[in-house]
CSV table of C-alpha atoms and ligand atoms in Angstrom, one decimal:
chain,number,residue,atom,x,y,z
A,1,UNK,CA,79.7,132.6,118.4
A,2,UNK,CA,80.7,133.3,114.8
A,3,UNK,CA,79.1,131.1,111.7
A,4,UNK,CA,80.6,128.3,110.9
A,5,UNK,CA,82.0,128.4,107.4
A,6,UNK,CA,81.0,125.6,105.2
A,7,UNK,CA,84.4,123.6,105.1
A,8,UNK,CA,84.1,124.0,109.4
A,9,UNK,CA,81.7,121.1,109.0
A,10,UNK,CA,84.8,118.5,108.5
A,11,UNK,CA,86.1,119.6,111.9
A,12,UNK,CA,85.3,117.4,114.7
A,13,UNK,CA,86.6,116.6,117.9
A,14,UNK,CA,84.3,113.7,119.1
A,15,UNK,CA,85.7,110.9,116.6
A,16,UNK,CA,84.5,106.7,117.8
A,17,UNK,CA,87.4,104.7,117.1
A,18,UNK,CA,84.9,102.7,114.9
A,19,UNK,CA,84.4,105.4,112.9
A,20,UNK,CA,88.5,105.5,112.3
A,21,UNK,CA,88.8,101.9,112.0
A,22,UNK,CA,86.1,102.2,109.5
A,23,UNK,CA,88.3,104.6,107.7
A,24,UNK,CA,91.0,102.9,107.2
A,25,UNK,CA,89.6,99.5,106.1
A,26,UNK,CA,88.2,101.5,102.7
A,27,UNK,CA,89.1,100.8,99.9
A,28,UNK,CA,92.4,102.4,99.0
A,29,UNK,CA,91.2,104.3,96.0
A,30,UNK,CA,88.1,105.5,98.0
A,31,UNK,CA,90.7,106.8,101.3
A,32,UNK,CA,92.8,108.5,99.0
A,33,UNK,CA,90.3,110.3,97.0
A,34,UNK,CA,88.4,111.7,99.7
A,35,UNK,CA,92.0,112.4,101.8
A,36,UNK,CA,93.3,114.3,98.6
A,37,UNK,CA,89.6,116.0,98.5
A,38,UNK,CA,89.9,117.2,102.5
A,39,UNK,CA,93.6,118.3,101.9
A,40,UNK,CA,92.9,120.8,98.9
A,41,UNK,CA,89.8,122.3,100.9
A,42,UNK,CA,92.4,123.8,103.4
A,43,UNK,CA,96.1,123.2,102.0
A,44,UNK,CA,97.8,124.3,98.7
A,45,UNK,CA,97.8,121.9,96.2
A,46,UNK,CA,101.1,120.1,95.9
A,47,UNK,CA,103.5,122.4,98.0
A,48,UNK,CA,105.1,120.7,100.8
A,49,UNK,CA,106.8,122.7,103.7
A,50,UNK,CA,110.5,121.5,104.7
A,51,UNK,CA,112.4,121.6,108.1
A,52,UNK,CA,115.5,120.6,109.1
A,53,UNK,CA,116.7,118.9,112.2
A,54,UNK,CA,119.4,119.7,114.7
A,55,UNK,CA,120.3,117.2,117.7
A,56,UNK,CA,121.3,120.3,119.6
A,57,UNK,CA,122.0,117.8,122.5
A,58,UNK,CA,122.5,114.2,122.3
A,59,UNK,CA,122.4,110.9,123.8
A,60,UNK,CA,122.4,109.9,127.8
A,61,UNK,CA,118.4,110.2,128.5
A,62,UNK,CA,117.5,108.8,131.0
A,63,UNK,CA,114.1,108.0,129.1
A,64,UNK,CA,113.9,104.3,128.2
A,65,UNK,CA,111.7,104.7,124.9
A,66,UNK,CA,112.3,101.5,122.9
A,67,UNK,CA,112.2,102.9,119.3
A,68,UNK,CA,115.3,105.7,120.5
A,69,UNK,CA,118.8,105.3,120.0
A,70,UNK,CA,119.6,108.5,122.5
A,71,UNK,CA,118.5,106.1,125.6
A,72,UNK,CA,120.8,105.3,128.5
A,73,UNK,CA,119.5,101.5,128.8
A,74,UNK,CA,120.3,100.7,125.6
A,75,UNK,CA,124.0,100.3,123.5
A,76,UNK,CA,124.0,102.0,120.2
A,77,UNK,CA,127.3,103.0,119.9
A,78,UNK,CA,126.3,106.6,119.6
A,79,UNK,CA,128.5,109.8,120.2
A,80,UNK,CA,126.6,112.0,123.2
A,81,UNK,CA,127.2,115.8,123.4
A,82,UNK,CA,125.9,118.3,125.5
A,83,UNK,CA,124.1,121.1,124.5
A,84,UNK,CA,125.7,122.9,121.4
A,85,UNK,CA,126.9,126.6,121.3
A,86,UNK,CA,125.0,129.0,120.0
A,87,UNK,CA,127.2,129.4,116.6
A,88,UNK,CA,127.4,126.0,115.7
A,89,UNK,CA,123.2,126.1,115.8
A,90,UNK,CA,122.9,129.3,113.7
A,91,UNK,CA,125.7,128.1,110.8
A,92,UNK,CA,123.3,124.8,110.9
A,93,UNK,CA,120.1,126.9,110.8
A,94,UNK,CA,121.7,129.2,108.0
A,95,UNK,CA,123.0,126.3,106.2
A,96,UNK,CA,119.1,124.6,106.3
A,97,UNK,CA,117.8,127.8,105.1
A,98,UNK,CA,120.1,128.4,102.0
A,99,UNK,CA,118.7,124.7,100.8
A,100,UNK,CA,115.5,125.8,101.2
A,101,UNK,CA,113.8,124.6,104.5
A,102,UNK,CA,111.7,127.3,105.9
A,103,UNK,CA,111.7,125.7,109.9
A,104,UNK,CA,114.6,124.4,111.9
A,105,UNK,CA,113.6,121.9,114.9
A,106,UNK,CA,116.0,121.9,117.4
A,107,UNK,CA,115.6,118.3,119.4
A,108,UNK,CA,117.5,117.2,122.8
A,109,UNK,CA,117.7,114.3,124.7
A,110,UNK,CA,116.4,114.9,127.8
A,111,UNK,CA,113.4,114.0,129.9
A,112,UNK,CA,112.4,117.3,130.8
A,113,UNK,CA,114.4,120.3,130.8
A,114,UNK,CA,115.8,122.4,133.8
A,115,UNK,CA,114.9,126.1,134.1
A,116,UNK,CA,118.7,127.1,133.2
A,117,UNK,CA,118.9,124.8,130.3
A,118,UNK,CA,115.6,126.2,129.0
A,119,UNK,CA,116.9,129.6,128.8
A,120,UNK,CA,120.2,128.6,127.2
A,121,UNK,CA,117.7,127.1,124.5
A,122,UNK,CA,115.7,130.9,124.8
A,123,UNK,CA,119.0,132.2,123.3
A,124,UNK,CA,119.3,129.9,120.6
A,125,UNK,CA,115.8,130.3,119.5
A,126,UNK,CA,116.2,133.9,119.5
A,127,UNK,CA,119.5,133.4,117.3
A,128,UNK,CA,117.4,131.2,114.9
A,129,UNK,CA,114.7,133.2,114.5
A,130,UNK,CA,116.9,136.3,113.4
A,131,UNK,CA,117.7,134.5,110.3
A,132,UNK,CA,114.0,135.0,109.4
A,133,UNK,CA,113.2,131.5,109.9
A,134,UNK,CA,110.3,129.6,112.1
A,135,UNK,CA,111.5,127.7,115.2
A,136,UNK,CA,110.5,124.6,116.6
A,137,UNK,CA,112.0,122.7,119.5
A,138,UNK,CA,111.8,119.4,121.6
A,139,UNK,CA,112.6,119.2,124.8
A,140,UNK,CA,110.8,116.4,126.7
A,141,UNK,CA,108.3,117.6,129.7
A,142,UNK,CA,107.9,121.2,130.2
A,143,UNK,CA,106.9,123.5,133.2
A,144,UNK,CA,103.9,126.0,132.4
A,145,UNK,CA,106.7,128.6,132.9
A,146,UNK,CA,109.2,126.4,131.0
A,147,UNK,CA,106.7,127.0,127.9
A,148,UNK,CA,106.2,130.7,128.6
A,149,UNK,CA,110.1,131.4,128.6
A,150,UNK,CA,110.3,129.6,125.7
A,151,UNK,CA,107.6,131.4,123.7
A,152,UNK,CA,108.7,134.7,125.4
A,153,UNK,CA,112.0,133.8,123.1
A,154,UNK,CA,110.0,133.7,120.0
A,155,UNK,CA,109.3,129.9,119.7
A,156,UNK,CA,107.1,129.1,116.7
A,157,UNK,CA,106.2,125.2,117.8
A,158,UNK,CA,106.9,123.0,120.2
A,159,UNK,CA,107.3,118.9,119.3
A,160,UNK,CA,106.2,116.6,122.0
A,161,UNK,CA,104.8,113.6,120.7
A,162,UNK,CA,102.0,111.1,121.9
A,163,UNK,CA,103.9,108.6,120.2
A,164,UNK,CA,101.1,105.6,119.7
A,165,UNK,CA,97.6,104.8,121.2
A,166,UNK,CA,97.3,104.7,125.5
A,167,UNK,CA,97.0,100.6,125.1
A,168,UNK,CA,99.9,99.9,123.7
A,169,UNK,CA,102.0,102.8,125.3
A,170,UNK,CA,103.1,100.7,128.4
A,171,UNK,CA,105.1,98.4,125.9
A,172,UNK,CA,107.2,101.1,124.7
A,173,UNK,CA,107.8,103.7,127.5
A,174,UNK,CA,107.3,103.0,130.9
A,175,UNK,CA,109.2,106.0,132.7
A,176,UNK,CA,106.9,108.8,131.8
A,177,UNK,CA,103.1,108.2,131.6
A,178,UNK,CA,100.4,109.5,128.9
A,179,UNK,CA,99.0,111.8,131.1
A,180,UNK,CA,102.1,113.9,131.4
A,181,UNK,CA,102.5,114.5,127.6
A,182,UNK,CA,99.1,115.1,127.4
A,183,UNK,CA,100.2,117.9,130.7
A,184,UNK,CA,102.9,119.1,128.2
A,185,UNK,CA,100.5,119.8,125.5
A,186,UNK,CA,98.5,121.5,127.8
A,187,UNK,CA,101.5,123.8,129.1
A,188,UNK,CA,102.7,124.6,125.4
A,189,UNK,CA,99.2,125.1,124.3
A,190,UNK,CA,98.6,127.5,127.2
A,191,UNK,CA,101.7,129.3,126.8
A,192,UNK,CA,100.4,130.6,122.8
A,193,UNK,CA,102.9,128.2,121.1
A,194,UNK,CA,101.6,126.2,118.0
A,195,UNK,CA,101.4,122.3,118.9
A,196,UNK,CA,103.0,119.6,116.9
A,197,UNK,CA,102.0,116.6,118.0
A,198,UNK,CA,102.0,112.6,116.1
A,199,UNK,CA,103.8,109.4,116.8
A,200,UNK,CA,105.5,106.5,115.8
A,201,UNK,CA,104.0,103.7,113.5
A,202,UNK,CA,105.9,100.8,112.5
A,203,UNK,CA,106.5,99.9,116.5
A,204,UNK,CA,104.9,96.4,115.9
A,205,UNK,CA,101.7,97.8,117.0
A,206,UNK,CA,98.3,96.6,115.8
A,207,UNK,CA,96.2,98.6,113.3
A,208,UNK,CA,93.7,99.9,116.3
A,209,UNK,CA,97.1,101.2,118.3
A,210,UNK,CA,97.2,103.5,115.1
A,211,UNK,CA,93.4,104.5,114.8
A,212,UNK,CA,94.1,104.7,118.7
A,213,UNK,CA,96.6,107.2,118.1
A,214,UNK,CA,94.8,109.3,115.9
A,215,UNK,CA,91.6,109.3,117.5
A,216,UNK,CA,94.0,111.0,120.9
A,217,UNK,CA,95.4,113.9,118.7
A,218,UNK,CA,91.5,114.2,116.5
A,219,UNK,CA,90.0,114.7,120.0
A,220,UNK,CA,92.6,116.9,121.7
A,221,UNK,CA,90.2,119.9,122.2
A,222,UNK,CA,92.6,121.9,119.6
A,223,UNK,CA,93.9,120.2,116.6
A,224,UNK,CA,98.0,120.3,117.0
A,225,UNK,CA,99.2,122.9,114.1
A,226,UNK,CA,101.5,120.1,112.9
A,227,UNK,CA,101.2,116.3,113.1
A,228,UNK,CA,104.2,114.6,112.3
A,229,UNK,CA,103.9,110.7,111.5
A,230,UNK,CA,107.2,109.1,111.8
A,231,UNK,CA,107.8,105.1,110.6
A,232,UNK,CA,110.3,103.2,113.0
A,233,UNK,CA,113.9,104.2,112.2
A,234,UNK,CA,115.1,100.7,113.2
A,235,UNK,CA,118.6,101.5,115.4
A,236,UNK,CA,120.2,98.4,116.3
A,237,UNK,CA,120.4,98.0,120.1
A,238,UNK,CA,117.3,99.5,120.8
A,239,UNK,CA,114.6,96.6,121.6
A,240,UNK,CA,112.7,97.6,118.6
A,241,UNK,CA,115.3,96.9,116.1
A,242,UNK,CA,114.0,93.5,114.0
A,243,UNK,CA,111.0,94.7,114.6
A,244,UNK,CA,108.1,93.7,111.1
A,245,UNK,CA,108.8,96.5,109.2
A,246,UNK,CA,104.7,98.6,108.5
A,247,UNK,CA,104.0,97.6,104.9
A,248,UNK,CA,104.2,101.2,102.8
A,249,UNK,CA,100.6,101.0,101.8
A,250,UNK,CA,99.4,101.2,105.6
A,251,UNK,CA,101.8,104.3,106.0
A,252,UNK,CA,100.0,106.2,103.4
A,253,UNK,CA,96.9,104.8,105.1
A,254,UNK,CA,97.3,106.0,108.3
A,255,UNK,CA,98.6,109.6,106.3
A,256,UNK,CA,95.2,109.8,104.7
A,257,UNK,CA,93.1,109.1,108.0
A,258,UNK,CA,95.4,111.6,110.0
A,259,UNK,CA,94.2,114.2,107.0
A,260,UNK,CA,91.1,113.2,107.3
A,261,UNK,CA,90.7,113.5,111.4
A,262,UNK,CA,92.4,116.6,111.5
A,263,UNK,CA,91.9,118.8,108.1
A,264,UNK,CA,93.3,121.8,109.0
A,265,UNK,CA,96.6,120.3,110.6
A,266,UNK,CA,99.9,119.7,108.6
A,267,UNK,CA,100.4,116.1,108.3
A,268,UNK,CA,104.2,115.8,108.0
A,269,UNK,CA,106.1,112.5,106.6
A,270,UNK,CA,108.4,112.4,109.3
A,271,UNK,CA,111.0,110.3,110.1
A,272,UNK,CA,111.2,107.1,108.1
A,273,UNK,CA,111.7,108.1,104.3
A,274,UNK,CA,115.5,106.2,103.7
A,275,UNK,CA,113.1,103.3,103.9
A,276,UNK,CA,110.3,104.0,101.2
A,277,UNK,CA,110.6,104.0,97.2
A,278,UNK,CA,109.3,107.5,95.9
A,279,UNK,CA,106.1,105.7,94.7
A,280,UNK,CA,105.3,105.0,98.8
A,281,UNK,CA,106.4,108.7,99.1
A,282,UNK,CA,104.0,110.1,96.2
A,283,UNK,CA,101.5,108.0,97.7
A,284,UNK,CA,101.9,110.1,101.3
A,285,UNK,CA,101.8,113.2,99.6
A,286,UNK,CA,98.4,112.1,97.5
A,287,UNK,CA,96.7,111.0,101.0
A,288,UNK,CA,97.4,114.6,102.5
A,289,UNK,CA,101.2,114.8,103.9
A,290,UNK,CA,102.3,118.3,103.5
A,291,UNK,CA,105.9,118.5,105.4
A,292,UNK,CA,108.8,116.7,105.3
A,293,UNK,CA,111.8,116.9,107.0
A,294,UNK,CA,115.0,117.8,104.6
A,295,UNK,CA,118.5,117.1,105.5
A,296,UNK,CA,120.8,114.2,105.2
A,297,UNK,CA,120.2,113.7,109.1
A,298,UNK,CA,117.6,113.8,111.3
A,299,UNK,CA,118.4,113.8,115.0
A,300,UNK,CA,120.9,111.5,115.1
A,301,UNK,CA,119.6,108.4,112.1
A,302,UNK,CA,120.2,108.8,108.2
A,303,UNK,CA,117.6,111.0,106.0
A,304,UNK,CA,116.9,111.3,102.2
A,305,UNK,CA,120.1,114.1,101.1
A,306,UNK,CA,118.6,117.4,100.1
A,307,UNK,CA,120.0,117.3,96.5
A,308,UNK,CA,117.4,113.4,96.4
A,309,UNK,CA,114.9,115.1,97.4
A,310,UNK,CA,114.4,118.1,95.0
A,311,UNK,CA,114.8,115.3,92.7
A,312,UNK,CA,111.9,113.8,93.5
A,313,UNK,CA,109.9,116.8,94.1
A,314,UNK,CA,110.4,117.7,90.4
A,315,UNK,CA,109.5,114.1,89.6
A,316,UNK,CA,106.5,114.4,91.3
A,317,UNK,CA,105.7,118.7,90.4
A,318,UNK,CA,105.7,119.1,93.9
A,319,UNK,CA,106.8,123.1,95.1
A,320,UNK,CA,108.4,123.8,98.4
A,321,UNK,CA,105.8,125.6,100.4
A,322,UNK,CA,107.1,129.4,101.5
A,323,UNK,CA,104.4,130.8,103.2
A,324,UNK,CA,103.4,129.8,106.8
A,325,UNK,CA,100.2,127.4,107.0
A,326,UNK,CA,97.0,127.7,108.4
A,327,UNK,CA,96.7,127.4,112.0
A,328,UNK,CA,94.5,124.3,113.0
A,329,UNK,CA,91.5,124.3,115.5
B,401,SAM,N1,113.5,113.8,124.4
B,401,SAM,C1,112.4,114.6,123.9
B,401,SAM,C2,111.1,113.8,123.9
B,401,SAM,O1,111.2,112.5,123.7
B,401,SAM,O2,110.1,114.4,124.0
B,401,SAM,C3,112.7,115.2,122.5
B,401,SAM,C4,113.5,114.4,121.5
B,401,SAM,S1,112.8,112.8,120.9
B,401,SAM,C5,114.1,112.1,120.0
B,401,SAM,C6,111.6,113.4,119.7
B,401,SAM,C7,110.7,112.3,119.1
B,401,SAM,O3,111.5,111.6,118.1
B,401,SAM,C8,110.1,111.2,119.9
B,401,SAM,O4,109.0,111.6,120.6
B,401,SAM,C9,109.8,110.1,118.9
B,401,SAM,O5,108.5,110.3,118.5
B,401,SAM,C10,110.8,110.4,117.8
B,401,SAM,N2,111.7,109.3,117.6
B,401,SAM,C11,112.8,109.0,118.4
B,401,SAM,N3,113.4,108.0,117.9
B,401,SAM,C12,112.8,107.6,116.8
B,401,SAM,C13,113.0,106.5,115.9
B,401,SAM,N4,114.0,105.6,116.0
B,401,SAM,N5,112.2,106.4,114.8
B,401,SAM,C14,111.2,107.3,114.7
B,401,SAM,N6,110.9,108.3,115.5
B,401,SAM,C15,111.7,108.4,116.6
B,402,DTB,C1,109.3,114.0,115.2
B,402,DTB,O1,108.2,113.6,115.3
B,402,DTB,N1,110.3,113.3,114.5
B,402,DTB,C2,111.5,114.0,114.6
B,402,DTB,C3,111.2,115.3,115.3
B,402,DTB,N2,109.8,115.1,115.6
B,402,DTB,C4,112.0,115.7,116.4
B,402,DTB,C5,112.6,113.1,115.2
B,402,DTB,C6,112.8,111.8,114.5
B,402,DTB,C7,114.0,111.1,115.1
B,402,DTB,C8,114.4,109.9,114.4
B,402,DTB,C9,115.5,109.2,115.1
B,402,DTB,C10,116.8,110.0,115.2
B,402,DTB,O2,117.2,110.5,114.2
B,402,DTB,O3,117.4,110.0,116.3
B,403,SF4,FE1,114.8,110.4,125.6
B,403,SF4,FE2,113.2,111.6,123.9
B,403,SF4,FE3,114.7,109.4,123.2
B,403,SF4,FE4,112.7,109.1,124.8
B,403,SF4,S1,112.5,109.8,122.7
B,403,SF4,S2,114.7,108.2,125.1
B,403,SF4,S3,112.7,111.0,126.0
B,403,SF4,S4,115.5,111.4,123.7
């Protein structure tokens, strides 16, 4: 076994949810501090990595997740298309590349892919990647071989989220259990693929759902590569729409403790942003986010435009991060 370097000692995968709780009922000053202290042992100081989104196939799921407008069960009034042509995904990954994202995530609606359709998406990882970009992609449920075809294409990450804590999962999804994204995690972790792995806050859920949440991802016996947190994009239709909105200050909470569980991991501001003031964003970025996505859309809901969003990095002297980060453990 090889020594364990001295900033190892923060890695842990045995965390109480006490011991989270604990974290975030700190004192906001305290949380930060020691978040911003954690992030700048492993991450650059103030550079934030960008991707951009691509619904590369949308609507009709059969899934019946209540935060997601791409459901069958529920009417948002969205336009569904099947899976896009290879051209139409590279002029969108070229396009997200000239603006200055360094990953494009390419998301579809379905509950688990078949082995053709995961091929077809082989191809368009393969385009992607040719334009000297990283790929990510999410798919719903995959096969062991699934995964392997897909990081035989060159697949960088693979999404698949555990969206909150195992308690209060049965009141959002009930047509795909825990246990089988904790399966896919397995399968993409097996197949050599970086993770990225987070959930969905802002769901109505209680502040132990959200330690909950973290403490599955913290214990995961490798830390996912990327953790995105997203806050609720209300769609109205979906179930969760009216939903209390998650006050900013516990966003940025729940940011620091996710930096704090997982040092090594990217903690990405996900979905969400349209909805905070750049103060709730700067806040974020003090308690350890460290990736955004850019782009006026994300899969199929509004997003900050890039143009508002270089704005604010120069308000804030944050740099877009070019190099690839640290793999997690
Ligand atoms: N269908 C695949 C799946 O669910 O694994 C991949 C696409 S799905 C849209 C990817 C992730 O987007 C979900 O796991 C969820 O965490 C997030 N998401 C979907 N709708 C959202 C919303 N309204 N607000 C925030 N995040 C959302
Ligand atoms: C993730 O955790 N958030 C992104 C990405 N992974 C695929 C998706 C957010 C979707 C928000 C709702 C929509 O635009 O449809
Ligand atoms: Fe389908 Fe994914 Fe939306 Fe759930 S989150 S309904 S699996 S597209």
């Amino acid at each position: 076994m090889g020594a364990t370097s001295l900033t190892d000692q923060h890695i842990r995968h045995d965390w109480e949810i006490d011991e989270i709780l604990g974290l975030f009922k700190q004192p906001l000053n305290d949380l930060l501090y020691r978040a911003q202290s954690i992030h700048r042992l492993y991450h650059p100081a103030n550079e934030v990595q960008i991707s951009t989104l691509l619904s590369i196939k949308t609507g009709g799921c059969p899934e019946d997740c209540k935060y997601c407008p791409q459901s069958v069960h529920y009417d948002t009034g969205l336009d569904a298309h099947n899976l896009l042509p290879v051209t139409d995904v590279v002029d969108a990954a070229r396009k997200a590349r000239d603006a200055g994202a360094t990953r494009f995530c390419m998301g579809a609606a379905w509950r688990n892919p078949t082995n053709s359709q995961t091929r077809k998406v082989g191809a368009l990882i393969a385009a992607v990647k040719d334009l000297g970009m990283e790929t990510c992609a999410t798919l719903g449920m995959l096969t062991p071989s699934q995964a392997q075809t897909l990081a035989d294409a060159g697949l960088d990450y693979y999404n698949h989220n555990l969206d909150t804590s195992p308690d209060y999962y049965g009141q959002i999804i009930t047509s795909r259990r825990y246990q089988d994204r904790l399966d896919t995690l397995t399968n993409v972790r097996d197949a050599g693929i970086n993770v990225c792995c987070g959930g969905i806050v802002g769901m109505g859920e209680r502040r132990e759902d959200r330690a909950g949440l973290l403490q599955q991802l913290a214990n995961l016996p490798q830390h996912p590569e990327s953790v995105p947190i997203n806050n609720l994009v209300q769609v109205e239709g979906t179930p969760l729409h009216g939903v209390e909105p998650l006050a900013p200050l516990e966003l940025a909470r729940c940011i620091a403790v996710a930096r704090i569980l997982m040092p090594k991991s990217v903690i990405r501001l996900s979905a969400g942003r349209t909805e905070l003031s750049d103060e709730a964003q700067a806040l974020c970025f003090l308690a350890g986010a460290g990736s955004i996505f850019c782009g006026d859309q994300l899969l199929t809901t509004p997003n900050p435009t890039f143009d508002d969003d270089m704005e604010m990095f120069d308000d804030l002297g944050l740099r877009r991060r070019q190099d690839l980060p640290i793999a997690a453990t």
